[in-house]
């Protein structure tokens, strides 16, 4: 099976406001897929539908080959979700946090699972301390380690770097690349163009309820021919492509006469 996620004609309204107006996209196995959109575009709504936390009004979505509406249990088995806000328990130590989740997931050797993840995320030395003593980057690593308990095939990261300082953000990017290198499909949302540009194999831009553009960074760049500014041909940045697609003027682009 090639596709990790397939979304067709997805619609969702909250009261009178239609947030998703027919969203279509696909995510291939093993790739890093970035759903890019401004604040309020509907990214979290899509994540909640795909992770079976919210029902769509119309359209279909399959995750790992299972329909989210009719086979939510199968979907939940294949995925993990790391939300916009960290889910780390403050009373437990790092190791205890991991063991707790492993037990909740009915894994056979919770302590071994915890130790392996601590090692993988460079948290062995900090394992017996409470997360309140961790740096921002360490908390983030613990958070992602928690979401990897049970080896999910598809991991959802909803704005994984929002609110992080630049250093922690770069560390996060490293982890995401590593996850993908290990064969996990990564679905992430972001409002940061640079993040999508750095990480994603495929990018879909969500704007006013629809996917208005999608493809690899190279494909998106082709949609938007480089502007000739006098003698110098300039490669557009993803930001310029984004602004051009949504119809806003970007400073410095298309300024040749
Ligand atoms: N449970 C809800 N009830 C009413 N409105 C909601 C609810 N969840 C989201 N919305 C609205 O839907 C829109 C999209 O929200 P969201 O999916 O959180 O966007 P994003 O994650 O891209 O910032 C926003 O206008 C938000 O206020
Ligand atoms: Mg959101």
mmCIF file with all atom_site columns, C-alpha atoms and ligand atoms in Angstrom, residues 14 19 38-45, ligand 1:
data_model
loop_
_atom_site.group_PDB
_atom_site.id
_atom_site.type_symbol
_atom_site.label_atom_id
_atom_site.label_alt_id
_atom_site.label_comp_id
_atom_site.label_asym_id
_atom_site.label_entity_id
_atom_site.label_seq_id
_atom_site.pdbx_PDB_ins_code
_atom_site.Cartn_x
_atom_site.Cartn_y
_atom_site.Cartn_z
_atom_site.occupancy
_atom_site.B_iso_or_equiv
_atom_site.pdbx_formal_charge
_atom_site.auth_seq_id
_atom_site.auth_comp_id
_atom_site.auth_asym_id
_atom_site.auth_atom_id
_atom_site.pdbx_PDB_model_num
ATOM   1  C CA  . UNK A 1 14 ? -18.516 25.003 13.039 1.00 0.00 ? 14 UNK A CA  1
ATOM   2  C CA  . UNK A 1 19 ? -13.750 25.939 7.876  1.00 0.00 ? 19 UNK A CA  1
ATOM   3  C CA  . UNK A 1 38 ? -1.951  30.708 8.496  1.00 0.00 ? 38 UNK A CA  1
ATOM   4  C CA  . UNK A 1 39 ? -3.347  30.787 11.990 1.00 0.00 ? 39 UNK A CA  1
ATOM   5  C CA  . UNK A 1 40 ? -7.015  29.741 11.831 1.00 0.00 ? 40 UNK A CA  1
ATOM   6  C CA  . UNK A 1 41 ? -6.741  28.141 8.388  1.00 0.00 ? 41 UNK A CA  1
ATOM   7  C CA  . UNK A 1 42 ? -8.090  24.819 9.664  1.00 0.00 ? 42 UNK A CA  1
ATOM   8  C CA  . UNK A 1 43 ? -4.904  22.800 10.140 1.00 0.00 ? 43 UNK A CA  1
ATOM   9  C CA  . UNK A 1 44 ? -5.778  21.497 13.599 1.00 0.00 ? 44 UNK A CA  1
ATOM   10 C CA  . UNK A 1 45 ? -9.293  20.712 12.398 1.00 0.00 ? 45 UNK A CA  1
HETATM 11 N N1  . LIG B 2 .  ? -14.633 23.410 18.235 1.00 0.00 ? 1  LIG B N1  1
HETATM 12 C C1  . LIG B 2 .  ? -14.738 24.547 17.525 1.00 0.00 ? 1  LIG B C1  1
HETATM 13 N N2  . LIG B 2 .  ? -15.857 25.302 17.591 1.00 0.00 ? 1  LIG B N2  1
HETATM 14 C C2  . LIG B 2 .  ? -15.978 26.434 16.853 1.00 0.00 ? 1  LIG B C2  1
HETATM 15 N N3  . LIG B 2 .  ? -15.033 26.895 16.024 1.00 0.00 ? 1  LIG B N3  1
HETATM 16 C C3  . LIG B 2 .  ? -13.902 26.191 15.922 1.00 0.00 ? 1  LIG B C3  1
HETATM 17 C C4  . LIG B 2 .  ? -13.686 24.978 16.665 1.00 0.00 ? 1  LIG B C4  1
HETATM 18 N N4  . LIG B 2 .  ? -12.469 24.488 16.339 1.00 0.00 ? 1  LIG B N4  1
HETATM 19 C C5  . LIG B 2 .  ? -11.945 25.355 15.446 1.00 0.00 ? 1  LIG B C5  1
HETATM 20 N N5  . LIG B 2 .  ? -12.797 26.376 15.191 1.00 0.00 ? 1  LIG B N5  1
HETATM 21 C C6  . LIG B 2 .  ? -12.541 27.480 14.235 1.00 0.00 ? 1  LIG B C6  1
HETATM 22 O O1  . LIG B 2 .  ? -12.142 26.915 13.017 1.00 0.00 ? 1  LIG B O1  1
HETATM 23 C C7  . LIG B 2 .  ? -11.128 27.691 12.409 1.00 0.00 ? 1  LIG B C7  1
HETATM 24 C C8  . LIG B 2 .  ? -9.926  26.824 12.136 1.00 0.00 ? 1  LIG B C8  1
HETATM 25 O O2  . LIG B 2 .  ? -9.335  26.451 13.352 1.00 0.00 ? 1  LIG B O2  1
HETATM 26 P P1  . LIG B 2 .  ? -8.072  25.523 13.441 1.00 0.00 ? 1  LIG B P1  1
HETATM 27 O O3  . LIG B 2 .  ? -8.342  24.251 12.723 1.00 0.00 ? 1  LIG B O3  1
HETATM 28 O O4  . LIG B 2 .  ? -7.712  25.419 14.871 1.00 0.00 ? 1  LIG B O4  1
HETATM 29 O O5  . LIG B 2 .  ? -6.984  26.374 12.634 1.00 0.00 ? 1  LIG B O5  1
HETATM 30 P P2  . LIG B 2 .  ? -5.391  26.294 12.644 1.00 0.00 ? 1  LIG B P2  1
HETATM 31 O O6  . LIG B 2 .  ? -5.004  25.036 13.366 1.00 0.00 ? 1  LIG B O6  1
HETATM 32 O O7  . LIG B 2 .  ? -4.996  26.278 11.191 1.00 0.00 ? 1  LIG B O7  1
HETATM 33 O O8  . LIG B 2 .  ? -4.886  27.516 13.325 1.00 0.00 ? 1  LIG B O8  1
HETATM 34 C C9  . LIG B 2 .  ? -10.858 28.851 13.345 1.00 0.00 ? 1  LIG B C9  1
HETATM 35 O O9  . LIG B 2 .  ? -11.579 29.959 12.874 1.00 0.00 ? 1  LIG B O9  1
HETATM 36 C C10 . LIG B 2 .  ? -11.392 28.362 14.654 1.00 0.00 ? 1  LIG B C10 1
HETATM 37 O O10 . LIG B 2 .  ? -11.823 29.434 15.447 1.00 0.00 ? 1  LIG B O10 1
#
